[in-house]
């Protein structure tokens, strides 16, 4: 499936919601090169992005020739990479992860991983389907929290063996969180990312009638309320570094419906780029779970530092870009698909009442959005990035 949003619609939604910079995933084709993938994604974004943008490079095939392209990526300003430990068409082996980490360390970049045990997921999925368990409510049982925890543990150990920092992307569960924190305790340089859906939505959504549960199918899946509580505690303790979206929008009609008779065929992903700030403010700051400073750090400053954009981004100071969001903490808004800018026919947060909203959004000093309306539609610029902050601190 091709996602419902493109660079034009997705970045308009981003800036309207208070996000001035995105980093999208450019994905290497099997048998293809990293340079070709980067060129393809540059063409998609050129001249149509409403906010500034960069690219993570997802490596799906590791060869000596691909290894030689890592310096090319750094020269082009791509210093963050992604590997998959699940999905047969995307994943690389543990040995390849080790080699990738060592090579990326040479350019002072960082590697993030989708942490689920792909072999276990495949076997659980096949077992469920054999038993006739094909509805969306069975999706979370095919990808349990322990499959995430095992992969988090494995990835962090490989990171330590390679003496490289690692980023756990879209962490979803208490079990996975515990493994990441254990890795830190034993000396690993571990960064943890999560997403609003894992703090606000839970696995009861998969049981909704009339195939509504398909709207919530993402991987890793939504988890239990006890996992939610653990993630909020980690946020309060500043143990989660960054909040991203894992924005991957598929229409319920015509796309999610492809898995009507088999949950494993439902395109995985949730829309969320537009509502990331308001969700974390409303359920975090306004609810008394995290401070305003933690909100800003996890959504802006830490991300800029981790991905080589600080202090150009993530800081209000002379010489920085002047990306500023003026926030109305008292606004009350109801999230609805009918009023969103995301080009998708639903939102997983339909009818949710939230507190706070971006009143004005400035991109490089220019007013780019006001009260949810985008004023400048194609001002986004490509951002070449420098080394991960971990390496900058090591050399200071």
Short mmCIF file of N, CA and C in Angstrom, two decimals, residues 154-280:
data_model
loop_
_atom_site.label_atom_id
_atom_site.label_comp_id
_atom_site.label_asym_id
_atom_site.label_seq_id
_atom_site.Cartn_x
_atom_site.Cartn_y
_atom_site.Cartn_z
N UNK A 154 18.36 -7.70 22.82
CA UNK A 154 19.34 -8.14 21.82
C UNK A 154 20.01 -6.95 21.14
N UNK A 155 19.22 -5.97 20.74
CA UNK A 155 19.77 -4.80 20.05
C UNK A 155 20.71 -4.02 20.96
N UNK A 156 20.33 -3.88 22.22
CA UNK A 156 21.19 -3.11 23.13
C UNK A 156 22.50 -3.84 23.42
N UNK A 157 22.45 -5.17 23.52
CA UNK A 157 23.69 -5.92 23.70
C UNK A 157 24.59 -5.80 22.46
N UNK A 158 23.99 -5.87 21.28
CA UNK A 158 24.78 -5.70 20.05
C UNK A 158 25.39 -4.30 20.02
N UNK A 159 24.62 -3.32 20.49
CA UNK A 159 25.14 -1.97 20.58
C UNK A 159 26.36 -1.88 21.48
N UNK A 160 26.28 -2.54 22.63
CA UNK A 160 27.43 -2.53 23.54
C UNK A 160 28.63 -3.26 22.94
N UNK A 161 28.36 -4.37 22.26
CA UNK A 161 29.45 -5.11 21.62
C UNK A 161 30.14 -4.28 20.54
N UNK A 162 29.37 -3.44 19.87
CA UNK A 162 29.93 -2.60 18.81
C UNK A 162 30.45 -1.27 19.36
N UNK A 163 30.22 -1.03 20.66
CA UNK A 163 30.64 0.21 21.32
C UNK A 163 30.04 1.43 20.63
N UNK A 164 28.76 1.31 20.29
CA UNK A 164 28.06 2.40 19.59
C UNK A 164 26.77 2.75 20.34
N UNK A 165 26.34 4.01 20.24
CA UNK A 165 25.03 4.37 20.81
C UNK A 165 23.91 3.78 19.96
N UNK A 166 22.79 3.48 20.59
CA UNK A 166 21.64 2.95 19.86
C UNK A 166 20.37 3.68 20.27
N UNK A 167 19.41 3.70 19.36
CA UNK A 167 18.13 4.35 19.60
C UNK A 167 17.02 3.31 19.49
N UNK A 168 16.25 3.14 20.56
CA UNK A 168 15.09 2.24 20.54
C UNK A 168 13.92 3.05 20.02
N UNK A 169 13.45 2.77 18.82
CA UNK A 169 12.37 3.58 18.25
C UNK A 169 11.01 3.02 18.63
N UNK A 170 10.03 3.91 18.65
CA UNK A 170 8.62 3.62 19.00
C UNK A 170 8.46 2.52 20.05
N UNK A 171 9.12 2.71 21.19
CA UNK A 171 8.98 1.76 22.30
C UNK A 171 7.54 1.76 22.79
N UNK A 172 6.97 0.57 22.98
CA UNK A 172 5.54 0.49 23.26
C UNK A 172 5.18 -0.10 24.61
N UNK A 173 6.09 -0.84 25.25
CA UNK A 173 5.67 -1.67 26.37
C UNK A 173 6.54 -1.48 27.61
N UNK A 174 5.94 -1.83 28.75
CA UNK A 174 6.69 -1.83 30.00
C UNK A 174 7.83 -2.84 29.94
N UNK A 175 7.57 -4.01 29.35
CA UNK A 175 8.60 -5.04 29.25
C UNK A 175 9.79 -4.55 28.43
N UNK A 176 9.52 -3.89 27.31
CA UNK A 176 10.59 -3.33 26.49
C UNK A 176 11.34 -2.23 27.21
N UNK A 177 10.59 -1.39 27.92
CA UNK A 177 11.20 -0.30 28.70
C UNK A 177 12.17 -0.85 29.74
N UNK A 178 11.75 -1.89 30.44
CA UNK A 178 12.62 -2.47 31.48
C UNK A 178 13.94 -2.96 30.89
N UNK A 179 13.88 -3.56 29.70
CA UNK A 179 15.12 -4.03 29.06
C UNK A 179 16.02 -2.87 28.67
N UNK A 180 15.42 -1.79 28.16
CA UNK A 180 16.22 -0.63 27.78
C UNK A 180 16.88 0.01 28.99
N UNK A 181 16.14 0.09 30.10
CA UNK A 181 16.71 0.68 31.31
C UNK A 181 17.80 -0.22 31.91
N UNK A 182 17.62 -1.54 31.81
CA UNK A 182 18.67 -2.46 32.26
C UNK A 182 19.95 -2.25 31.44
N UNK A 183 19.76 -2.04 30.15
CA UNK A 183 20.93 -1.81 29.28
C UNK A 183 21.67 -0.55 29.69
N UNK A 184 20.94 0.48 30.06
CA UNK A 184 21.59 1.70 30.55
C UNK A 184 22.37 1.42 31.84
N UNK A 185 21.76 0.65 32.72
CA UNK A 185 22.40 0.36 34.01
C UNK A 185 23.71 -0.40 33.83
N UNK A 186 23.80 -1.21 32.78
CA UNK A 186 25.05 -1.96 32.58
C UNK A 186 26.03 -1.19 31.69
N UNK A 187 25.71 0.06 31.38
CA UNK A 187 26.68 0.92 30.70
C UNK A 187 26.44 1.18 29.24
N UNK A 188 25.33 0.69 28.70
CA UNK A 188 25.03 0.95 27.30
C UNK A 188 24.59 2.39 27.07
N UNK A 189 24.94 2.93 25.92
CA UNK A 189 24.50 4.28 25.54
C UNK A 189 23.18 4.11 24.78
N UNK A 190 22.07 4.20 25.51
CA UNK A 190 20.76 3.83 24.99
C UNK A 190 19.85 5.05 24.97
N UNK A 191 19.31 5.36 23.80
CA UNK A 191 18.30 6.40 23.68
C UNK A 191 16.94 5.73 23.47
N UNK A 192 15.92 6.29 24.09
CA UNK A 192 14.59 5.70 24.03
C UNK A 192 13.61 6.70 23.43
N UNK A 193 12.90 6.23 22.42
CA UNK A 193 11.84 7.02 21.77
C UNK A 193 10.51 6.31 21.97
N UNK A 194 9.46 7.08 22.17
CA UNK A 194 8.12 6.50 22.14
C UNK A 194 7.20 7.46 21.39
N UNK A 195 5.91 7.12 21.34
CA UNK A 195 4.94 7.87 20.53
C UNK A 195 3.66 8.07 21.33
N UNK A 196 2.90 9.12 21.02
CA UNK A 196 1.68 9.41 21.80
C UNK A 196 0.71 8.24 21.91
N UNK A 197 0.58 7.45 20.84
CA UNK A 197 -0.42 6.37 20.88
C UNK A 197 -0.16 5.38 22.00
N UNK A 198 1.09 5.21 22.38
CA UNK A 198 1.41 4.23 23.42
C UNK A 198 1.15 4.77 24.83
N UNK A 199 0.94 6.07 24.93
CA UNK A 199 0.59 6.69 26.20
C UNK A 199 -0.92 6.88 26.37
N UNK A 200 -1.63 6.95 25.27
CA UNK A 200 -3.03 7.41 25.31
C UNK A 200 -4.02 6.32 24.89
N UNK A 201 -3.66 5.51 23.91
CA UNK A 201 -4.54 4.44 23.44
C UNK A 201 -4.10 3.11 24.05
N UNK A 202 -5.01 2.15 24.12
CA UNK A 202 -4.64 0.84 24.65
C UNK A 202 -5.24 -0.27 23.81
N UNK A 203 -4.88 -1.51 24.15
CA UNK A 203 -5.23 -2.64 23.30
C UNK A 203 -6.71 -3.01 23.29
N UNK A 204 -7.51 -2.36 24.13
CA UNK A 204 -8.96 -2.60 24.07
C UNK A 204 -9.56 -2.10 22.76
N UNK A 205 -8.86 -1.17 22.08
CA UNK A 205 -9.37 -0.63 20.81
C UNK A 205 -9.48 -1.71 19.73
N UNK A 206 -8.66 -2.75 19.83
CA UNK A 206 -8.70 -3.81 18.81
C UNK A 206 -9.99 -4.63 18.87
N UNK A 207 -10.72 -4.51 19.97
CA UNK A 207 -11.96 -5.29 20.14
C UNK A 207 -13.20 -4.54 19.68
N UNK A 208 -13.03 -3.35 19.13
CA UNK A 208 -14.19 -2.58 18.67
C UNK A 208 -14.92 -3.33 17.55
N UNK A 209 -16.25 -3.23 17.50
CA UNK A 209 -17.02 -3.98 16.50
C UNK A 209 -16.91 -3.37 15.10
N UNK A 210 -17.45 -4.09 14.12
CA UNK A 210 -17.58 -3.61 12.74
C UNK A 210 -16.24 -3.23 12.11
N UNK A 211 -15.21 -3.98 12.43
CA UNK A 211 -13.88 -3.81 11.85
C UNK A 211 -13.24 -2.47 12.24
N UNK A 212 -13.84 -1.78 13.23
CA UNK A 212 -13.25 -0.53 13.71
C UNK A 212 -11.86 -0.76 14.30
N UNK A 213 -11.65 -1.95 14.85
CA UNK A 213 -10.35 -2.24 15.46
C UNK A 213 -9.19 -2.13 14.48
N UNK A 214 -9.48 -2.28 13.18
CA UNK A 214 -8.42 -2.19 12.17
C UNK A 214 -7.77 -0.81 12.14
N UNK A 215 -8.51 0.20 12.55
CA UNK A 215 -7.97 1.56 12.55
C UNK A 215 -6.76 1.69 13.46
N UNK A 216 -6.65 0.79 14.42
CA UNK A 216 -5.62 0.90 15.45
C UNK A 216 -4.47 -0.08 15.25
N UNK A 217 -4.48 -0.78 14.12
CA UNK A 217 -3.43 -1.78 13.87
C UNK A 217 -2.12 -1.08 13.50
N UNK A 218 -1.14 -1.23 14.36
CA UNK A 218 0.20 -0.70 14.14
C UNK A 218 1.17 -1.68 14.80
N UNK A 219 2.43 -1.54 14.47
CA UNK A 219 3.43 -2.42 15.06
C UNK A 219 4.63 -1.61 15.54
N UNK A 220 5.02 -1.78 16.80
CA UNK A 220 4.41 -2.64 17.80
C UNK A 220 2.96 -2.23 18.08
N UNK A 221 2.14 -3.17 18.58
CA UNK A 221 0.73 -2.84 18.82
C UNK A 221 0.54 -1.94 20.03
N UNK A 222 -0.66 -1.41 20.15
CA UNK A 222 -1.06 -0.74 21.39
C UNK A 222 -1.00 -1.76 22.52
N UNK A 223 -0.70 -1.29 23.72
CA UNK A 223 -0.48 -2.20 24.84
C UNK A 223 -1.53 -1.99 25.95
N UNK A 224 -1.27 -2.60 27.08
CA UNK A 224 -2.20 -2.56 28.21
C UNK A 224 -2.12 -1.21 28.92
N UNK A 225 -3.12 -0.96 29.77
CA UNK A 225 -3.10 0.28 30.54
C UNK A 225 -1.95 0.29 31.55
N UNK A 226 -1.54 -0.87 32.01
CA UNK A 226 -0.40 -0.90 32.94
C UNK A 226 0.89 -0.50 32.23
N UNK A 227 1.02 -0.86 30.96
CA UNK A 227 2.18 -0.41 30.18
C UNK A 227 2.14 1.11 29.99
N UNK A 228 0.94 1.64 29.74
CA UNK A 228 0.79 3.09 29.64
C UNK A 228 1.32 3.77 30.89
N UNK A 229 0.90 3.28 32.04
CA UNK A 229 1.31 3.88 33.31
C UNK A 229 2.83 3.84 33.47
N UNK A 230 3.44 2.74 33.05
CA UNK A 230 4.90 2.62 33.15
C UNK A 230 5.60 3.62 32.24
N UNK A 231 5.04 3.84 31.05
CA UNK A 231 5.64 4.81 30.13
C UNK A 231 5.52 6.23 30.69
N UNK A 232 4.38 6.55 31.29
CA UNK A 232 4.23 7.88 31.89
C UNK A 232 5.22 8.06 33.05
N UNK A 233 5.41 7.03 33.84
CA UNK A 233 6.39 7.12 34.93
C UNK A 233 7.79 7.36 34.37
N UNK A 234 8.10 6.69 33.26
CA UNK A 234 9.41 6.89 32.63
C UNK A 234 9.54 8.30 32.08
N UNK A 235 8.46 8.84 31.54
CA UNK A 235 8.49 10.23 31.07
C UNK A 235 8.73 11.18 32.24
N UNK A 236 8.04 10.94 33.34
CA UNK A 236 8.18 11.82 34.51
C UNK A 236 9.60 11.78 35.05
N UNK A 237 10.26 10.63 34.91
CA UNK A 237 11.64 10.48 35.37
C UNK A 237 12.66 10.88 34.31
N UNK A 238 12.18 11.39 33.17
CA UNK A 238 13.03 11.77 32.03
C UNK A 238 13.84 10.60 31.50
N UNK A 239 13.29 9.40 31.60
CA UNK A 239 13.96 8.21 31.07
C UNK A 239 13.64 7.94 29.60
N UNK A 240 12.61 8.60 29.09
CA UNK A 240 12.30 8.53 27.65
C UNK A 240 12.81 9.82 27.03
N UNK A 241 13.66 9.70 26.03
CA UNK A 241 14.35 10.88 25.49
C UNK A 241 13.50 11.67 24.51
N UNK A 242 12.85 10.97 23.59
CA UNK A 242 12.16 11.67 22.50
C UNK A 242 10.76 11.10 22.28
N UNK A 243 9.88 11.98 21.82
CA UNK A 243 8.52 11.59 21.42
C UNK A 243 8.37 11.89 19.94
N UNK A 244 8.18 10.85 19.16
CA UNK A 244 7.98 10.99 17.72
C UNK A 244 6.54 10.61 17.40
N UNK A 245 6.26 10.32 16.14
CA UNK A 245 4.89 9.93 15.79
C UNK A 245 4.82 8.54 15.17
N UNK A 246 5.86 8.11 14.48
CA UNK A 246 5.77 6.91 13.62
C UNK A 246 4.59 7.07 12.67
N UNK A 247 4.39 8.30 12.20
CA UNK A 247 3.24 8.63 11.33
C UNK A 247 3.26 7.76 10.07
N UNK A 248 2.22 6.99 9.91
CA UNK A 248 2.10 6.09 8.76
C UNK A 248 0.61 5.90 8.50
N UNK A 249 0.07 6.73 7.63
CA UNK A 249 -1.39 6.83 7.50
C UNK A 249 -1.91 5.99 6.34
N UNK A 250 -2.86 5.13 6.66
CA UNK A 250 -3.59 4.35 5.65
C UNK A 250 -5.08 4.58 5.86
N UNK A 251 -5.80 4.79 4.77
CA UNK A 251 -7.25 4.98 4.88
C UNK A 251 -7.92 3.71 5.40
N UNK A 252 -8.94 3.91 6.23
CA UNK A 252 -9.71 2.77 6.72
C UNK A 252 -10.44 2.12 5.54
N UNK A 253 -11.07 2.95 4.72
CA UNK A 253 -11.76 2.44 3.54
C UNK A 253 -10.74 2.21 2.41
N UNK A 254 -10.70 1.01 1.91
CA UNK A 254 -9.86 0.73 0.75
C UNK A 254 -8.45 0.30 1.06
N UNK A 255 -7.93 0.63 2.27
CA UNK A 255 -6.57 0.22 2.62
C UNK A 255 -6.56 -0.69 3.84
N UNK A 256 -6.99 -0.18 5.00
CA UNK A 256 -7.10 -1.05 6.17
C UNK A 256 -8.03 -2.24 5.86
N UNK A 257 -9.02 -2.01 5.00
CA UNK A 257 -9.98 -3.06 4.65
C UNK A 257 -9.35 -4.26 3.94
N UNK A 258 -8.14 -4.10 3.44
CA UNK A 258 -7.46 -5.21 2.76
C UNK A 258 -7.28 -6.41 3.69
N UNK A 259 -7.31 -6.16 4.99
CA UNK A 259 -7.16 -7.25 5.95
C UNK A 259 -8.46 -7.65 6.61
N UNK A 260 -9.57 -7.43 5.92
CA UNK A 260 -10.87 -7.73 6.52
C UNK A 260 -10.98 -9.19 6.94
N UNK A 261 -10.38 -10.09 6.19
CA UNK A 261 -10.47 -11.51 6.50
C UNK A 261 -9.17 -12.09 7.03
N UNK A 262 -8.19 -11.20 7.31
CA UNK A 262 -6.89 -11.67 7.79
C UNK A 262 -6.15 -10.47 8.38
N UNK A 263 -6.09 -10.40 9.71
CA UNK A 263 -5.49 -9.23 10.35
C UNK A 263 -4.06 -8.98 9.90
N UNK A 264 -3.35 -10.02 9.48
CA UNK A 264 -1.95 -9.84 9.09
C UNK A 264 -1.81 -9.08 7.77
N UNK A 265 -2.92 -8.90 7.06
CA UNK A 265 -2.89 -8.15 5.80
C UNK A 265 -3.35 -6.70 5.97
N UNK A 266 -3.69 -6.31 7.20
CA UNK A 266 -4.06 -4.92 7.46
C UNK A 266 -2.79 -4.07 7.41
N UNK A 267 -2.73 -3.04 6.55
CA UNK A 267 -1.54 -2.18 6.54
C UNK A 267 -1.29 -1.60 7.93
N UNK A 268 -0.07 -1.75 8.40
CA UNK A 268 0.28 -1.32 9.76
C UNK A 268 0.63 0.15 9.81
N UNK A 269 0.03 0.87 10.73
CA UNK A 269 0.41 2.26 10.93
C UNK A 269 -0.76 3.12 11.35
N UNK A 270 -0.43 4.20 12.07
CA UNK A 270 -1.43 5.17 12.52
C UNK A 270 -1.04 6.56 12.05
N UNK A 271 -2.04 7.40 11.73
CA UNK A 271 -1.75 8.82 11.49
C UNK A 271 -1.54 9.52 12.82
N UNK A 272 -0.64 10.51 12.87
CA UNK A 272 -0.42 11.18 14.14
C UNK A 272 0.42 12.43 14.10
N UNK A 273 0.94 12.80 12.93
CA UNK A 273 1.87 13.93 12.86
C UNK A 273 1.23 15.25 13.30
N UNK A 274 -0.07 15.39 13.06
CA UNK A 274 -0.76 16.65 13.37
C UNK A 274 -0.99 16.83 14.86
N UNK A 275 -1.16 15.73 15.58
CA UNK A 275 -1.65 15.82 16.95
C UNK A 275 -0.60 15.48 18.01
N UNK A 276 0.63 15.24 17.60
CA UNK A 276 1.68 14.89 18.57
C UNK A 276 1.80 15.92 19.69
N UNK A 277 1.97 17.23 19.39
CA UNK A 277 2.15 18.19 20.48
C UNK A 277 0.93 18.29 21.40
N UNK A 278 -0.26 18.39 20.81
CA UNK A 278 -1.44 18.61 21.66
C UNK A 278 -1.74 17.39 22.52
N UNK A 279 -1.49 16.20 22.01
CA UNK A 279 -1.74 15.00 22.80
C UNK A 279 -0.80 14.92 24.00
N UNK A 280 0.48 15.18 23.77
CA UNK A 280 1.44 15.08 24.87
C UNK A 280 1.29 16.24 25.85
#
